[in-house]
Coordinates of C-alpha atoms in Angstrom, one line a residue:
X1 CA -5.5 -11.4 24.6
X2 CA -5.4 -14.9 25.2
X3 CA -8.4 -15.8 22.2
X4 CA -6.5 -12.8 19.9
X5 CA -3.2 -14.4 20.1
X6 CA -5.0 -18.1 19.7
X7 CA -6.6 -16.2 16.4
X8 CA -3.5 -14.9 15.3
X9 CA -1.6 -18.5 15.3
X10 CA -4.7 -20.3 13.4
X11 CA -4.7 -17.4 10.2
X12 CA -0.4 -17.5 10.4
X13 CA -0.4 -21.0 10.1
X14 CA -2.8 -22.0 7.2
X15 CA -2.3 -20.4 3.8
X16 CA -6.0 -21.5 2.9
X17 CA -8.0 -19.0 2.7
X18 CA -11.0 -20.8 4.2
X19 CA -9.4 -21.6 6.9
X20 CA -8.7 -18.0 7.8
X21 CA -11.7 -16.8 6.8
X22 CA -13.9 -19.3 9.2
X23 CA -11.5 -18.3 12.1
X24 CA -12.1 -14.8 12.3
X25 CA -15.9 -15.5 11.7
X26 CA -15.7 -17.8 14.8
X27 CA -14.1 -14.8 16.6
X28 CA -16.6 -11.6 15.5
X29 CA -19.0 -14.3 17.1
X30 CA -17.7 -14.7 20.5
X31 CA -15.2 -12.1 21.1
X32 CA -16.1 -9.0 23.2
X33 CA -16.9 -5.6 21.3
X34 CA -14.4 -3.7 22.5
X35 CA -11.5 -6.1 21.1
X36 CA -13.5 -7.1 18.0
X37 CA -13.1 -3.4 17.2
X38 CA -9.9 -3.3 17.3
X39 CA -8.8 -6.7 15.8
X40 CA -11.1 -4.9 12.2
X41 CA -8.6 -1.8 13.0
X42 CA -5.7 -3.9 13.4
X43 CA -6.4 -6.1 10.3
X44 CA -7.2 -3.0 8.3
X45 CA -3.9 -1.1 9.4
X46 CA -5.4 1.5 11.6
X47 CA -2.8 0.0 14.7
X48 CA -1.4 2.3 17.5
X49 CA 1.7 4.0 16.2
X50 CA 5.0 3.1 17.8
X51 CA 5.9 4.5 21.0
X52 CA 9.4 2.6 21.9
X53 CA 12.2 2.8 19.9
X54 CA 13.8 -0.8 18.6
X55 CA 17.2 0.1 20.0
X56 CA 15.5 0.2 23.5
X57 CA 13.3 -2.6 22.9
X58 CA 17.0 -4.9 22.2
X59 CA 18.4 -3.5 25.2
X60 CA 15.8 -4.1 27.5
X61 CA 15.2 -7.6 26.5
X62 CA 18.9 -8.8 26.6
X63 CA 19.4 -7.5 29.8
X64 CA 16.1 -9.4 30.8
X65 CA 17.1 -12.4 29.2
X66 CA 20.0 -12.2 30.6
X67 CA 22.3 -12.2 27.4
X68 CA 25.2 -10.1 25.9
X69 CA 24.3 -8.0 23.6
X70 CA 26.6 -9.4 20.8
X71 CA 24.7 -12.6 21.5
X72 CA 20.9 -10.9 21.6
X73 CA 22.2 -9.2 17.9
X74 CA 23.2 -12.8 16.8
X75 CA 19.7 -14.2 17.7
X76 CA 18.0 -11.0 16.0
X77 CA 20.1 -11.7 12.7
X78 CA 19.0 -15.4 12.6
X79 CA 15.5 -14.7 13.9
X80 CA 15.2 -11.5 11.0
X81 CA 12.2 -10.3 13.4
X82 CA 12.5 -7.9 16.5
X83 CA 9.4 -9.3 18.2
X84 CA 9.5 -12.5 17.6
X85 CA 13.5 -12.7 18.7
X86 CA 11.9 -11.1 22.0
X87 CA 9.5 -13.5 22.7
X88 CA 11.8 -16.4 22.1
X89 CA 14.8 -15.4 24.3
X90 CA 13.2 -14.0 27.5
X91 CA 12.6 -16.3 30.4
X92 CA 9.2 -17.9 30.8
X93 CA 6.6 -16.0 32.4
X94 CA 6.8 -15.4 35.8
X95 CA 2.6 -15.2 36.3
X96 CA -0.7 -15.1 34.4
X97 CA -3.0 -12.4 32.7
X98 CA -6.1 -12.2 31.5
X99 CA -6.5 -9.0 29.9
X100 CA -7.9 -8.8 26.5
X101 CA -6.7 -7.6 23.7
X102 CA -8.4 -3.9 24.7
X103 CA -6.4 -3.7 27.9
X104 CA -3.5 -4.1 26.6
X105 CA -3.3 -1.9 23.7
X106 CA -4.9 0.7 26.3
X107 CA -1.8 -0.1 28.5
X108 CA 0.5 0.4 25.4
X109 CA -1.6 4.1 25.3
X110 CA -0.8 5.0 28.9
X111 CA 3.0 3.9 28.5
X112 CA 2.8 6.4 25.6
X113 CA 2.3 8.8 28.0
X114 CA 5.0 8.2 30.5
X115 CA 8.6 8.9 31.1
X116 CA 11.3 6.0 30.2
X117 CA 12.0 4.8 33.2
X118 CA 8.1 4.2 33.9
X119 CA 8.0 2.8 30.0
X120 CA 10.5 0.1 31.0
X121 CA 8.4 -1.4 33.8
X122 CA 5.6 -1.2 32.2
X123 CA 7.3 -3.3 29.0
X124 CA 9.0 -5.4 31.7
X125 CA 6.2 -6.2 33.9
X126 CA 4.0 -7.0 30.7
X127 CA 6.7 -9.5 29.5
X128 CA 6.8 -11.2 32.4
X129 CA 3.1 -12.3 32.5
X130 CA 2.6 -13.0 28.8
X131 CA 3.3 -16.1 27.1
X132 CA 5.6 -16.6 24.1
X133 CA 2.8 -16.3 21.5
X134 CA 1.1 -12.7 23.4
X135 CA 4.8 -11.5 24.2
X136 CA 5.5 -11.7 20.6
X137 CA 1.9 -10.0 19.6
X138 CA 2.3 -7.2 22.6
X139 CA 5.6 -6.5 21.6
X140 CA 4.6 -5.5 18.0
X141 CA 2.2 -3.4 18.8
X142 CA 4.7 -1.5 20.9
X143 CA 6.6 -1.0 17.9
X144 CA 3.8 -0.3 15.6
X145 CA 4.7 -3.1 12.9
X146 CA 1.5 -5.3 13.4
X147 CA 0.7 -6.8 10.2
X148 CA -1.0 -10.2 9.6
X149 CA -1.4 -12.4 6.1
X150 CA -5.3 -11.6 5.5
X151 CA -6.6 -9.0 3.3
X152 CA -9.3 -6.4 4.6
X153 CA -11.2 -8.2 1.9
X154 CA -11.0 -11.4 3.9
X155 CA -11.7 -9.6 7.2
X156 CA -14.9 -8.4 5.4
X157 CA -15.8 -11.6 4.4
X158 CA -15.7 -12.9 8.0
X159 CA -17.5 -10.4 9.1
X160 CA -20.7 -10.8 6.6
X161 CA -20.7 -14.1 7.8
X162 CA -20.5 -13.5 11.6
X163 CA -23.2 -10.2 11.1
X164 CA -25.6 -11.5 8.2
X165 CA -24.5 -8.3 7.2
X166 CA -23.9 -8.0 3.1
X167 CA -20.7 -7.7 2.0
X168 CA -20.7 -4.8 0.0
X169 CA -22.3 -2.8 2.9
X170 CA -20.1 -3.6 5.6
X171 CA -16.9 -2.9 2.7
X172 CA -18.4 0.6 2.7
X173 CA -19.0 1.0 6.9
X174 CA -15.5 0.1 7.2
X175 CA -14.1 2.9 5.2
X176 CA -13.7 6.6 6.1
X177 CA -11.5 8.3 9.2
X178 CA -12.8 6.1 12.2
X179 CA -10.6 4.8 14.7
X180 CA -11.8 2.7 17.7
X181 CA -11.4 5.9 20.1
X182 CA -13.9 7.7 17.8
X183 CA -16.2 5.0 17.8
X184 CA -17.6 1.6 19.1
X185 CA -19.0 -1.8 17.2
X186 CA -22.7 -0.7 17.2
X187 CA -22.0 2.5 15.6
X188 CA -19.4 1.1 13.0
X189 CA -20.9 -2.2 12.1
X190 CA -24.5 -2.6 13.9
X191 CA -25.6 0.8 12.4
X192 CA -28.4 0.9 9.6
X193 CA -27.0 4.0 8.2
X194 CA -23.9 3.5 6.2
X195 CA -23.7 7.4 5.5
X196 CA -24.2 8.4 8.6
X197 CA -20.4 9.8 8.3
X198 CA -20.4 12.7 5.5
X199 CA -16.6 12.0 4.9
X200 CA -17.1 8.5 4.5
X201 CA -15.7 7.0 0.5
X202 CA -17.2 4.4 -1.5
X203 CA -14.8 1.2 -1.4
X204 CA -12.4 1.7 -4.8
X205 CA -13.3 -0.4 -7.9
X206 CA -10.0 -1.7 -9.1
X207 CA -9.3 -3.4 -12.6
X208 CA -7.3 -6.5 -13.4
X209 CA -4.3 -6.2 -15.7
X210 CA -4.4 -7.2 -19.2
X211 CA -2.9 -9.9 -21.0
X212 CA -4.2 -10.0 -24.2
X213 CA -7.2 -8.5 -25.8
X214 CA -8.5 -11.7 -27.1
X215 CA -10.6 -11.9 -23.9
X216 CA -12.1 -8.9 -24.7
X217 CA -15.9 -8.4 -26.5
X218 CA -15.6 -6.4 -29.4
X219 CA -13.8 -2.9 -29.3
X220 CA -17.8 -1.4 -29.6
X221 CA -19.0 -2.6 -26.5
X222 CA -15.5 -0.6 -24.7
X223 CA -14.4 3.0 -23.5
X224 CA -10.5 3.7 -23.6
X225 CA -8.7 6.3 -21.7
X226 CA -5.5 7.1 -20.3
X227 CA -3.9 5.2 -17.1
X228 CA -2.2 8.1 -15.3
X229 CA 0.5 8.0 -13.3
X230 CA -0.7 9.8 -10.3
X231 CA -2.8 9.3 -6.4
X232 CA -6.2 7.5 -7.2
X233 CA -8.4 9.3 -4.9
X234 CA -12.2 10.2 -4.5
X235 CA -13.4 13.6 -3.9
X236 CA -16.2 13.7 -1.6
X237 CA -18.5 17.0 -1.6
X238 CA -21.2 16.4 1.3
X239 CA -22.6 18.8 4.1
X240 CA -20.8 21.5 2.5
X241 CA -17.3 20.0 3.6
X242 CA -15.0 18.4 0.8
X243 CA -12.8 15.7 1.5
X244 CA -10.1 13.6 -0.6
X245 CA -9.0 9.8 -0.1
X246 CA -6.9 8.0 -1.7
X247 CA -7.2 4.0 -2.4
X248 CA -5.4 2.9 0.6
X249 CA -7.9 5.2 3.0
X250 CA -5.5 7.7 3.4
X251 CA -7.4 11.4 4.2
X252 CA -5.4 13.9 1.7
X253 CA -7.4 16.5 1.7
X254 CA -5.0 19.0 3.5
X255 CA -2.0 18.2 1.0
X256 CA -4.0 19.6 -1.8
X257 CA -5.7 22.7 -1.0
X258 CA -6.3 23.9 -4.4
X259 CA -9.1 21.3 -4.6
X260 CA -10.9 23.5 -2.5
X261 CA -12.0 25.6 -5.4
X262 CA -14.5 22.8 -6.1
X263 CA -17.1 23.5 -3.4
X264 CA -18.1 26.5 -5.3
X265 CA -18.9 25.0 -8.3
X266 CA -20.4 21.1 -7.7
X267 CA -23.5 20.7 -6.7
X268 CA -23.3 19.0 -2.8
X269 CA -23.6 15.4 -2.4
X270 CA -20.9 14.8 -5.6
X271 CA -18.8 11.8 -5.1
X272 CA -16.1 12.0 -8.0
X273 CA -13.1 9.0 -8.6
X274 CA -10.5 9.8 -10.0
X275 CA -6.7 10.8 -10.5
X276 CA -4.8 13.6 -8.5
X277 CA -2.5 15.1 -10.9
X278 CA 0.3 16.8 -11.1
X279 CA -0.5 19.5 -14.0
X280 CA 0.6 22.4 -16.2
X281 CA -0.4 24.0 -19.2
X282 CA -3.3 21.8 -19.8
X283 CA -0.5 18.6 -19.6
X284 CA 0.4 16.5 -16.6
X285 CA 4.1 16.6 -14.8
X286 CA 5.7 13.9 -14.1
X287 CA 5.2 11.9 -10.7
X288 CA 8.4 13.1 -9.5
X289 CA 6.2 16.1 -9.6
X290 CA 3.8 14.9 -7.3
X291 CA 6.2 13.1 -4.8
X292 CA 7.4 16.5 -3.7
X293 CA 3.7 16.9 -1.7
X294 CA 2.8 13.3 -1.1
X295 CA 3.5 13.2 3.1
X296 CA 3.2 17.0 3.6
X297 CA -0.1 17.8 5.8
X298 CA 0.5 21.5 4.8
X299 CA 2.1 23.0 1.4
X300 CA 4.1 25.4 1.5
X301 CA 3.2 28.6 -1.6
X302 CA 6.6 27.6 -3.3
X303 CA 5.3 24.4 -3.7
X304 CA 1.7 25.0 -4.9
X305 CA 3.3 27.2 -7.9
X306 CA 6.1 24.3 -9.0
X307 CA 3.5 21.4 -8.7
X308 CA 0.2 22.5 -8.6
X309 CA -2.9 19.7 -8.8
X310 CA -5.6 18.6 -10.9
X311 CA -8.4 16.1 -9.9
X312 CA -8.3 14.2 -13.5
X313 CA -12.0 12.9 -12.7
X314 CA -12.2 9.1 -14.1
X315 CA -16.3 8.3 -13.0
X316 CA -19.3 9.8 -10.8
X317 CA -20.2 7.5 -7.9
X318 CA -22.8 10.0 -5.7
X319 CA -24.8 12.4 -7.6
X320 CA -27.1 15.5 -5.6
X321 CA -26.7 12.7 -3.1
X322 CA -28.0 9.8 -4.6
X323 CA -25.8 6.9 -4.9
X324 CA -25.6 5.6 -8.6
X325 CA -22.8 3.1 -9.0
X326 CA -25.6 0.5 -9.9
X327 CA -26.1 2.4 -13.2
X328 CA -24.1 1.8 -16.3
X329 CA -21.0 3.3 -17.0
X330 CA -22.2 5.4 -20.0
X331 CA -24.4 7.0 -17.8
X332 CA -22.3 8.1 -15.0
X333 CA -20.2 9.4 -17.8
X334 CA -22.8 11.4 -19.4
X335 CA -23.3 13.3 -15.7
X336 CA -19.7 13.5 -14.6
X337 CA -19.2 15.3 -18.2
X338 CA -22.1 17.7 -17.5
X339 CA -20.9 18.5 -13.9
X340 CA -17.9 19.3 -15.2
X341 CA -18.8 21.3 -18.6
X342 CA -20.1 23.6 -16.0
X343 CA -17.2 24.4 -14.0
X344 CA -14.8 27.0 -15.1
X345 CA -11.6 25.9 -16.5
X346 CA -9.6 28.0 -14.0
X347 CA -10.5 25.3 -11.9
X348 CA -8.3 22.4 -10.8
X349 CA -10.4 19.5 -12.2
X350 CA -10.8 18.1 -15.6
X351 CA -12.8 15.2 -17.1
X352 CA -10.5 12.1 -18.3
X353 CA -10.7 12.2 -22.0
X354 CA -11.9 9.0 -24.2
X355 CA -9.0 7.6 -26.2
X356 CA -10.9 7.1 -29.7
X357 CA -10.2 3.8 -31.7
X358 CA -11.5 1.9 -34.5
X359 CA -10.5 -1.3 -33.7
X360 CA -7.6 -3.1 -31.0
X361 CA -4.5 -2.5 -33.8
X362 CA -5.6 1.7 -33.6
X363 CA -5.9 1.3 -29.4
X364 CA -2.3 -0.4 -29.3
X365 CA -0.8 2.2 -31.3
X366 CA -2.3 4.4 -28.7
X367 CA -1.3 2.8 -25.6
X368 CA 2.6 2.9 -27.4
X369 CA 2.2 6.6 -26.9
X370 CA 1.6 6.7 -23.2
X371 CA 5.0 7.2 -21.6
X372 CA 5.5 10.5 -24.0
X373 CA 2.1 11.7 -22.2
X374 CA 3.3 10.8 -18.8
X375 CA 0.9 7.8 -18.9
X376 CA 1.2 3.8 -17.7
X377 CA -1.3 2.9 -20.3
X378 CA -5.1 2.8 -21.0
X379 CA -7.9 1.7 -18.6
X380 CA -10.7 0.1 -20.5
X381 CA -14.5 0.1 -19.0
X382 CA -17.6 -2.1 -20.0
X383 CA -19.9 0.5 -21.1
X384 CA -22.5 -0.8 -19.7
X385 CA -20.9 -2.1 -16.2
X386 CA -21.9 -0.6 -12.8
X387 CA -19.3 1.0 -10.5
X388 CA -18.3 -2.2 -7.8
X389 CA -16.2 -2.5 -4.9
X390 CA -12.9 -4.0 -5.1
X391 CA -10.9 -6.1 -8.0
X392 CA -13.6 -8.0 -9.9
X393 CA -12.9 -9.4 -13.4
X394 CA -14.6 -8.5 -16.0
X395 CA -15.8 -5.1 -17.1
X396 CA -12.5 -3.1 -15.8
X397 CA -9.4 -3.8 -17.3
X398 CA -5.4 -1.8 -17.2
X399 CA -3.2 -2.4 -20.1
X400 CA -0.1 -1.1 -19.2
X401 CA 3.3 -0.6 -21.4
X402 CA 5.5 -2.6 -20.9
X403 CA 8.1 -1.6 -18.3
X404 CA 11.6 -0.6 -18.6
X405 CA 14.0 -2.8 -17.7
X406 CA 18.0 -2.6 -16.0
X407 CA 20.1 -5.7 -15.2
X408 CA 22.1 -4.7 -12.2
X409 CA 24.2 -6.0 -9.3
X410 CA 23.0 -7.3 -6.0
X411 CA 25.2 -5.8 -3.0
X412 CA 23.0 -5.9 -0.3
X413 CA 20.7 -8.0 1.3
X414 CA 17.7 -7.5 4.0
X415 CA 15.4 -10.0 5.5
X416 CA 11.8 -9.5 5.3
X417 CA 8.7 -9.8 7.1
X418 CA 5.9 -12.1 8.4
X419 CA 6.4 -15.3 6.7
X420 CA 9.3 -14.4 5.0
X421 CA 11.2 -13.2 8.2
X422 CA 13.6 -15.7 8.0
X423 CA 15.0 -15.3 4.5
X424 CA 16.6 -12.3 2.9
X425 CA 14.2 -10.8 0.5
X426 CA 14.8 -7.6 0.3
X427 CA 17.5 -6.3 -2.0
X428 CA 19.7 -3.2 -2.9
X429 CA 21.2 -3.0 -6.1
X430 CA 23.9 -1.4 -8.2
X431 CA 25.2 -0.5 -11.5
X432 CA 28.1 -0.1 -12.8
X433 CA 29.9 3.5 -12.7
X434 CA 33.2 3.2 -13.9
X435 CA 34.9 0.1 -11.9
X436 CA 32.8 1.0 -9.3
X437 CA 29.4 -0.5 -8.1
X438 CA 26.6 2.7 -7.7
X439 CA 23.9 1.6 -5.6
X440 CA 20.4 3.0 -7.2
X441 CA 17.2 1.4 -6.3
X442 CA 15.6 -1.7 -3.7
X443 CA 13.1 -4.3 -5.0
X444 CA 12.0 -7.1 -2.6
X445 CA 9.3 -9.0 -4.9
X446 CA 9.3 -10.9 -8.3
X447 CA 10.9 -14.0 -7.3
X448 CA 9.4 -17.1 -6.3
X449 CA 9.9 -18.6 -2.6
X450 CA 12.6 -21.3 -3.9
X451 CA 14.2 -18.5 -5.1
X452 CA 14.5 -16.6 -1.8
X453 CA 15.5 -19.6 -0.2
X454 CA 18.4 -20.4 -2.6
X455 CA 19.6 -16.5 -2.5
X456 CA 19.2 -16.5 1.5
X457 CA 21.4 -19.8 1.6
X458 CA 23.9 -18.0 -0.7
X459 CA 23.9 -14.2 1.5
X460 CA 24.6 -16.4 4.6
X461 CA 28.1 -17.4 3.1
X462 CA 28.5 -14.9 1.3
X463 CA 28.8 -11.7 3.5
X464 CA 30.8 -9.6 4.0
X465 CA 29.9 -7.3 6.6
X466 CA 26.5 -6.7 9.0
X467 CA 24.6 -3.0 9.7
X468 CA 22.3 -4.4 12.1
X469 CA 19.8 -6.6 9.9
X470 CA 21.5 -5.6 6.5
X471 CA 24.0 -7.5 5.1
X472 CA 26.9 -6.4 2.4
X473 CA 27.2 -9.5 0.4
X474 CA 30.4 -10.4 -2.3
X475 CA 29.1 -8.9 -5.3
X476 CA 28.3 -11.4 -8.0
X477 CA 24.1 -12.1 -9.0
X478 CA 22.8 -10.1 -11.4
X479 CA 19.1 -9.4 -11.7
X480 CA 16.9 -7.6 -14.5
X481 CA 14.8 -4.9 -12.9
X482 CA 11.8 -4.1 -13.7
X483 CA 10.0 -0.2 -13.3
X484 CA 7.4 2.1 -14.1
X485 CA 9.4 5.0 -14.5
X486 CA 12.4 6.8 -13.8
X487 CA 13.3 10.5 -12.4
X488 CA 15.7 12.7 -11.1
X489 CA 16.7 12.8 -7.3
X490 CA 19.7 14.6 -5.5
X491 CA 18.9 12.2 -2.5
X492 CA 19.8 9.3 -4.5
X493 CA 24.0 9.0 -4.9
X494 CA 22.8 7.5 -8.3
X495 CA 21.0 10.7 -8.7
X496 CA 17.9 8.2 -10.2
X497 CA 14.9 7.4 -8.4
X498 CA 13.3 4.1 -10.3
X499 CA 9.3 4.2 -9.7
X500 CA 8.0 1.1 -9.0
X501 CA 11.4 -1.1 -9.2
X502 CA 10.7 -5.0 -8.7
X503 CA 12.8 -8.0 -9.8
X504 CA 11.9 -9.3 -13.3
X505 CA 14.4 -12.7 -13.0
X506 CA 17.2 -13.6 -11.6
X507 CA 20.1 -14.1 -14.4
X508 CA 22.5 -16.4 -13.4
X509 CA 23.3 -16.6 -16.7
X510 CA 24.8 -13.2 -16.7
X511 CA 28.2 -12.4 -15.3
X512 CA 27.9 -9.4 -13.6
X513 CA 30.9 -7.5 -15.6
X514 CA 27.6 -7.7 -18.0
X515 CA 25.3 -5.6 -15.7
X516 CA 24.4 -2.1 -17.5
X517 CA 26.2 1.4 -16.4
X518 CA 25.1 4.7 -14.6
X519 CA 25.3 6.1 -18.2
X520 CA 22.5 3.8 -19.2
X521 CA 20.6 5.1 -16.5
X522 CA 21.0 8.3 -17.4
X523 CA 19.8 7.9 -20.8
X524 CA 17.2 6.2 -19.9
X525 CA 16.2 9.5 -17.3
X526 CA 17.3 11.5 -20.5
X527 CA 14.3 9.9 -22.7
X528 CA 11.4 9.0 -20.2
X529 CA 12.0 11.3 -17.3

């Protein structure tokens, strides 16, 4: 634990990403197996789930501490993070460990398992050994909130230089539904055979947005089609057995049983990428659509008749088994479009259409079209660029509509996480409703870090009551939001869910009597909803 927690500090303190990068090299050198196994899990989100509620966790340690609990709440609301107030106001250690980073997280496994009074101990007796830096790490993964400021990307990186291993291969070992009680370091990263696991995806390729088409070669050498608003996932056909992930390595393939027409018709060893789609009369629904089935691990029959699913099939990555993201675009697309001439249209899975154009004036005039097709844009491909892994720049570009926008009223504040745990970043807003202030949507990025810290200084005088970390602040800043879309939602007391809200700018030059209404809400859901 000692050499994680010594890792940890080094990546937390440097924003270079050298410097990160070389640690966690130095550390898939030297570290043991078993806990270089699970820092890859940890750094790729695959961390224990919580077993300890934070009420307990704030009870336990202020009586530990020996502090009121008025005063432990206090601490919290300065600190704006549970573990790290933890670490800082309990007693020094009372001994030593040297467990690793395995033991304890198998420790945190056994407490799972136990009754509370045998959970406290077993939190106590931990605190009492670990120092502030390892109380502070142990104590997240108790509450299931690890996260750290490098990307999987950067892990990756690390590891190609600590292995000799090429990057694009190890990006592709580290995908799929593996967890380190499933498997060990020699299987996952030491193994010749990348596809040894049949479920296993190929790592996304993700484009940049678009700016301006003057970086562009000419509109000949490009294929257009629609950005739609959906779950980017690949459908895997292998052994027999079909499986569905979606970008962030999330297995769906239970959530949308339809897909399981599809065995019967592709040949095995198909690897498709594309959109799940809510979709009706040859048209997609909206994402509201969607959302009803996105965290369900079984569908009810209600719901596969008032949403039911399309894979919209963007490219061909694995072909009768054969991986062929080294060939060019036009030629993936001239085998995903015979795979899927041959299967019936009663089948949930179409091919992505090509947007036709002359030139870039006819393609804007069709990407102005997109929010009446319940699209964000257009995707254009290099027709002649292979399938990579990851955000490269180049031959893959979005260009998205612009986004709606909403100036409302800020009347709550939050603070956030990792670095930013000690300013107040994340925001509830409202509009007005009458002489009322209707609370609608939370956005918690857009605004630079001098921003942040001016807001914070102003929420700290400025508030009015505290709900454990949130605070009610005096109504007053008014900020334009930005979103992707907007739907209807009884759990909302706006009635209006915003999809993908953010914060465009902060307008102090706006008095917030200025902020728009409810009833421009509602037109809004009245015309793009």
């Amino acid at each position: 634990m000692k050499d994680f927690a010594a890792l940890f500090a080094r990546i937390d303190e440097s924003t270079k990403t050298s410097v990160k990068v070389a640690a966690l090299a130095a550390y898939f050198r030297t570290a043991p197996d078993d806990d270089k196994l699970w820092t890859i899990a940890l750094f790729s989100g695959r961390r224990p789930k919580r077993m300890i509620t934070a009420t307990k966790l704030r009870v336990w340690a202020a009586e530990a501490a020996g502090l009121p609990d008025w005063l432990f709440e206090e601490s919290y609301g300065i600190v704006g993070d549970l573990a790290e107030t933890i670490a800082l106001i309990l007693p020094k250690p009372k001994g030593t460990s040297d467990q690793s980073l395995t033991d304890w997280i198998t420790h945190i496994k056994t407490l799972s398992t136990q009754d509370e009074p045998a959970r406290r101990a077993g939190i106590l007796a931990a605190w009492e050994v670990l120092p502030t830096q390892e109380r502070f790490l142990f104590t997240k993964l108790l509450t299931g909130g690890f996260r750290v400021g490098v990307s999987q990307k950067l892990m990756t990186r690390a590891l190609a230089q600590a292995t000799g291993q090429d990057e694009a291969t190890l990006t592709h070992k580290l995908m799929g539904n593996w967890t380190p009680a499933t498997t060990t370091w020699t299987d996952l990263i030491d193994a010749d055979d990348p596809t040894a696991d049949l479920s296993r995806p190929y790592p996304f390729y993700l484009a940049y947005g678009l700016d301006s088409l003057d970086e562009l070669d000419p509109a000949t050498d490009w294929n257009a089609e629609r950005k739609w608003d959906g779950i980017r996932g690949q459908f895997i056909l292998r052994g027999g057995e079909h499986h569905l992930w979606s970008r962030g390595e999330d297995l769906m393939t239970d959530r949308f049983p339809e897909l399981a027409q599809l065995r019967d018709f592709l040949p095995d060893g198909t690897v498709i990428d594309g959109e799940v789609l809510a979709f009706r009369d040859e048209k997609p629904l909206s994402f509201n659509a969607l959302q009803s089935r996105i965290g369900r691990k079984t569908v009810p029959k209600k719901l596969l008749i008032e949403a039911p699913v399309i894979l919209m099939a963007y490219d061909l990555l694995e072909h009768r088994g054969q991986d062929i993201r080294k060939q060019t675009f036009t030629s993936r697309r001239k085998e995903l479009e015979k795979l899927i001439k041959a299967v019936p249209i009663t089948t949930p899975i179409r091919l992505s259409a090509s947007v036709p154009f002359t030139d870039w004036n006819a393609l804007a005039a069709e990407r102005d079209r997109s929010r009446e097709l319940h699209a964000e844009g257009l995707m254009l491909k290099r027709l002649d660029s292979p399938y990579l892994a990851g955000r490269k720049r180049g031959d893959w570009w979005k260009w998205k509509v612009d986004p709606l926008t909403i100036d409302a009223v800020m009347i709550y504040a939050q603070a956030g996480h990792g670095r930013r745990a000690n300013l107040f970043t994340d925001y509830t807003f409202a509009v007005w409703n009458g002489n009322e202030l209707t609370p609608f949507t939370k956005a918690y990025s857009g605004l630079t870090d001098a921003e942040f810290r001016e807001i914070t200084a102003w929420v700290r005088k400025n508030t009015l009551q505290k709900f454990g970390p949130v605070r009610q602040v005096t109504p007053h800043h008014v900020f334009e939001i930005a979103f992707e879309g907007i739907n209807a939602s009884p759990r909302h007391k706006s009635g209006v869910a915003l999809r993908f809200p953010r914060m465009l700018r902060w307008r102090k030059d706006k008095p917030m009597a200025e902020a728009n209404t409810l009833a421009d809400l509602k037109e809004m859901l009245a015309t793009y909803g």
